[in-house]
């Protein structure tokens, strides 16, 4: 795997770090509102109760699933392309298949948030403004990495070249 492939992996790690931090940040924000999240069903009705948190969680889950226009799509595209170019087509096929399985689980959460009513009434509190700002910034980065990835990919490739 050449520098482009190594840069793609670094970009993938950055993209998934942003999406995972954002998703866990949403869960932490929900739990701070005294609405514990332990199972998928606990996301029921979140879009009605907390539309911003539901939209942010959707952004992070779609990025994790590799759905365009989010960074996760670009990251997977470059990693799978690098694997194929290096002769690891079988690895790219396994990656695509596991991505499809992951999307199923991510979409279950999205469906629960938007299409399943909540079991209880929403807690009448507002979230922390700094936490909200951090989550919105993470979502913006996840979208940016999907729409304009070239500069960050360039940085990732340059970083790899400087190491090896």
Tab-separated table of C-alpha atoms in Angstrom:
chain	number	residue	atom	x	y	z
A	1	UNK	CA	0.000	0.000	0.000
A	2	UNK	CA	1.515	3.313	-1.083
A	3	UNK	CA	1.461	6.760	0.459
A	4	UNK	CA	-2.010	7.416	-0.959
A	5	UNK	CA	-3.361	4.340	0.815
A	6	UNK	CA	-1.673	5.262	4.071
A	7	UNK	CA	-3.018	8.804	3.756
A	8	UNK	CA	-6.477	7.340	3.120
A	9	UNK	CA	-6.237	5.348	6.352
A	10	UNK	CA	-5.209	8.468	8.269
A	11	UNK	CA	-8.140	10.376	6.734
A	12	UNK	CA	-10.436	7.458	7.653
A	13	UNK	CA	-9.237	7.582	11.271
A	14	UNK	CA	-9.851	11.332	11.458
A	15	UNK	CA	-13.295	11.050	9.897
A	16	UNK	CA	-14.372	8.227	12.169
A	17	UNK	CA	-12.964	9.933	15.255
A	18	UNK	CA	-15.105	13.001	14.507
A	19	UNK	CA	-18.252	10.941	13.850
A	20	UNK	CA	-17.776	8.708	16.905
A	21	UNK	CA	-17.045	11.620	19.217
A	22	UNK	CA	-20.145	13.348	17.892
A	23	UNK	CA	-22.374	10.292	18.292
A	24	UNK	CA	-21.178	9.646	21.828
A	25	UNK	CA	-21.532	13.355	22.552
A	26	UNK	CA	-25.181	13.180	21.519
A	27	UNK	CA	-25.735	10.161	23.774
A	28	UNK	CA	-24.046	11.992	26.660
A	29	UNK	CA	-26.218	15.067	26.028
A	30	UNK	CA	-29.363	12.955	26.016
A	31	UNK	CA	-28.363	11.247	29.246
A	32	UNK	CA	-27.618	14.634	30.826
A	33	UNK	CA	-31.237	15.484	30.135
A	34	UNK	CA	-32.145	12.539	32.403
A	35	UNK	CA	-33.139	10.313	29.511
A	36	UNK	CA	-30.927	7.222	29.804
A	37	UNK	CA	-29.845	5.492	26.602
A	38	UNK	CA	-29.143	1.793	27.012
A	39	UNK	CA	-30.890	0.257	24.022
A	40	UNK	CA	-31.916	1.286	20.518
A	41	UNK	CA	-35.530	1.702	21.679
A	42	UNK	CA	-34.397	4.474	24.033
A	43	UNK	CA	-33.925	6.735	20.987
A	44	UNK	CA	-37.684	6.566	20.267
A	45	UNK	CA	-39.235	9.956	19.647
A	46	UNK	CA	-35.977	11.885	19.961
A	47	UNK	CA	-36.759	13.868	16.797
A	48	UNK	CA	-39.944	15.122	18.442
A	49	UNK	CA	-38.403	15.794	21.865
A	50	UNK	CA	-35.000	17.104	20.764
A	51	UNK	CA	-34.932	17.740	16.999
A	52	UNK	CA	-31.417	19.225	17.008
A	53	UNK	CA	-29.943	16.239	18.833
A	54	UNK	CA	-31.767	13.862	16.476
A	55	UNK	CA	-30.469	15.722	13.408
A	56	UNK	CA	-26.931	15.709	14.779
A	57	UNK	CA	-27.102	12.009	15.630
A	58	UNK	CA	-28.415	11.297	12.132
A	59	UNK	CA	-25.468	13.195	10.650
A	60	UNK	CA	-22.970	11.197	12.696
A	61	UNK	CA	-24.625	7.851	11.979
A	62	UNK	CA	-24.807	8.530	8.238
A	63	UNK	CA	-21.128	9.466	8.257
A	64	UNK	CA	-20.256	6.286	10.172
A	65	UNK	CA	-22.297	4.303	7.670
A	66	UNK	CA	-20.431	5.806	4.738
A	67	UNK	CA	-23.416	7.570	3.196
A	68	UNK	CA	-22.712	10.576	0.911
A	69	UNK	CA	-22.200	13.512	1.334
A	70	UNK	CA	-20.550	12.838	4.704
A	71	UNK	CA	-16.881	12.242	5.420
A	72	UNK	CA	-17.389	8.552	6.126
A	73	UNK	CA	-18.286	7.954	2.483
A	74	UNK	CA	-15.140	9.637	1.189
A	75	UNK	CA	-13.001	7.871	3.791
A	76	UNK	CA	-14.348	4.447	2.860
A	77	UNK	CA	-14.078	5.226	-0.851
A	78	UNK	CA	-10.383	6.084	-0.591
A	79	UNK	CA	-9.530	3.167	1.701
A	80	UNK	CA	-11.365	0.647	-0.484
A	81	UNK	CA	-9.828	2.126	-3.646
A	82	UNK	CA	-6.343	1.900	-2.109
A	83	UNK	CA	-6.989	-1.712	-1.107
A	84	UNK	CA	-8.055	-2.612	-4.655
A	85	UNK	CA	-5.055	-0.825	-6.184
A	86	UNK	CA	-2.742	-2.725	-3.829
A	87	UNK	CA	-4.255	-6.039	-4.938
A	88	UNK	CA	-6.461	-6.575	-1.902
A	89	UNK	CA	-9.781	-6.669	-3.723
A	90	UNK	CA	-11.070	-9.321	-1.343
A	91	UNK	CA	-10.424	-6.967	1.585
A	92	UNK	CA	-12.337	-4.155	-0.120
A	93	UNK	CA	-15.261	-6.527	-0.761
A	94	UNK	CA	-15.293	-7.552	2.913
A	95	UNK	CA	-15.170	-3.869	3.873
A	96	UNK	CA	-18.120	-3.015	1.643
A	97	UNK	CA	-20.152	-5.941	2.982
A	98	UNK	CA	-19.473	-5.021	6.603
A	99	UNK	CA	-20.376	-1.421	5.787
A	100	UNK	CA	-23.743	-2.550	4.447
A	101	UNK	CA	-24.390	-4.492	7.650
A	102	UNK	CA	-23.373	-1.473	9.748
A	103	UNK	CA	-25.717	0.826	7.793
A	104	UNK	CA	-28.615	-1.449	8.730
A	105	UNK	CA	-27.881	-0.955	12.426
A	106	UNK	CA	-27.316	2.797	12.083
A	107	UNK	CA	-30.566	3.224	10.177
A	108	UNK	CA	-32.446	1.344	12.911
A	109	UNK	CA	-31.502	4.166	15.275
A	110	UNK	CA	-32.547	6.822	12.748
A	111	UNK	CA	-35.912	5.101	12.226
A	112	UNK	CA	-36.376	4.888	15.992
A	113	UNK	CA	-35.672	8.613	16.414
A	114	UNK	CA	-37.980	9.798	13.637
A	115	UNK	CA	-40.698	7.178	13.203
A	116	UNK	CA	-41.327	5.735	16.652
A	117	UNK	CA	-43.133	7.767	19.322
A	118	UNK	CA	-41.487	8.184	22.713
A	119	UNK	CA	-42.755	6.148	25.643
A	120	UNK	CA	-42.548	9.094	28.023
A	121	UNK	CA	-42.918	12.850	27.970
A	122	UNK	CA	-39.813	14.914	27.213
A	123	UNK	CA	-37.824	16.302	30.104
A	124	UNK	CA	-38.346	20.110	30.097
A	125	UNK	CA	-34.677	21.162	30.277
A	126	UNK	CA	-32.272	22.662	27.819
A	127	UNK	CA	-28.866	21.272	27.006
A	128	UNK	CA	-25.555	22.918	27.690
A	129	UNK	CA	-24.751	25.605	25.067
A	130	UNK	CA	-21.043	24.624	24.901
A	131	UNK	CA	-21.971	20.969	24.395
A	132	UNK	CA	-24.448	21.934	21.681
A	133	UNK	CA	-21.798	24.068	19.969
A	134	UNK	CA	-19.277	21.206	20.072
A	135	UNK	CA	-21.802	18.799	18.567
A	136	UNK	CA	-22.770	21.227	15.807
A	137	UNK	CA	-19.074	21.811	15.051
A	138	UNK	CA	-18.484	18.048	14.866
A	139	UNK	CA	-21.411	17.656	12.465
A	140	UNK	CA	-20.073	20.496	10.315
A	141	UNK	CA	-16.661	18.800	10.191
A	142	UNK	CA	-18.262	15.458	9.235
A	143	UNK	CA	-20.066	17.206	6.380
A	144	UNK	CA	-16.996	19.237	5.358
A	145	UNK	CA	-14.871	16.082	5.172
A	146	UNK	CA	-17.422	14.618	2.778
A	147	UNK	CA	-17.875	17.648	0.537
A	148	UNK	CA	-14.343	19.122	0.437
A	149	UNK	CA	-11.966	16.317	1.453
A	150	UNK	CA	-9.042	17.178	-0.861
A	151	UNK	CA	-7.193	19.511	1.498
A	152	UNK	CA	-7.432	17.179	4.485
A	153	UNK	CA	-6.478	14.194	2.308
A	154	UNK	CA	-3.460	16.187	1.147
A	155	UNK	CA	-2.465	16.874	4.754
A	156	UNK	CA	-2.896	13.194	5.606
A	157	UNK	CA	-0.741	12.078	2.667
A	158	UNK	CA	1.930	14.676	3.485
A	159	UNK	CA	1.965	13.505	7.109
A	160	UNK	CA	2.461	9.916	6.001
A	161	UNK	CA	5.280	10.888	3.613
A	162	UNK	CA	7.067	12.697	6.439
A	163	UNK	CA	6.921	9.564	8.598
A	164	UNK	CA	8.208	7.040	6.065
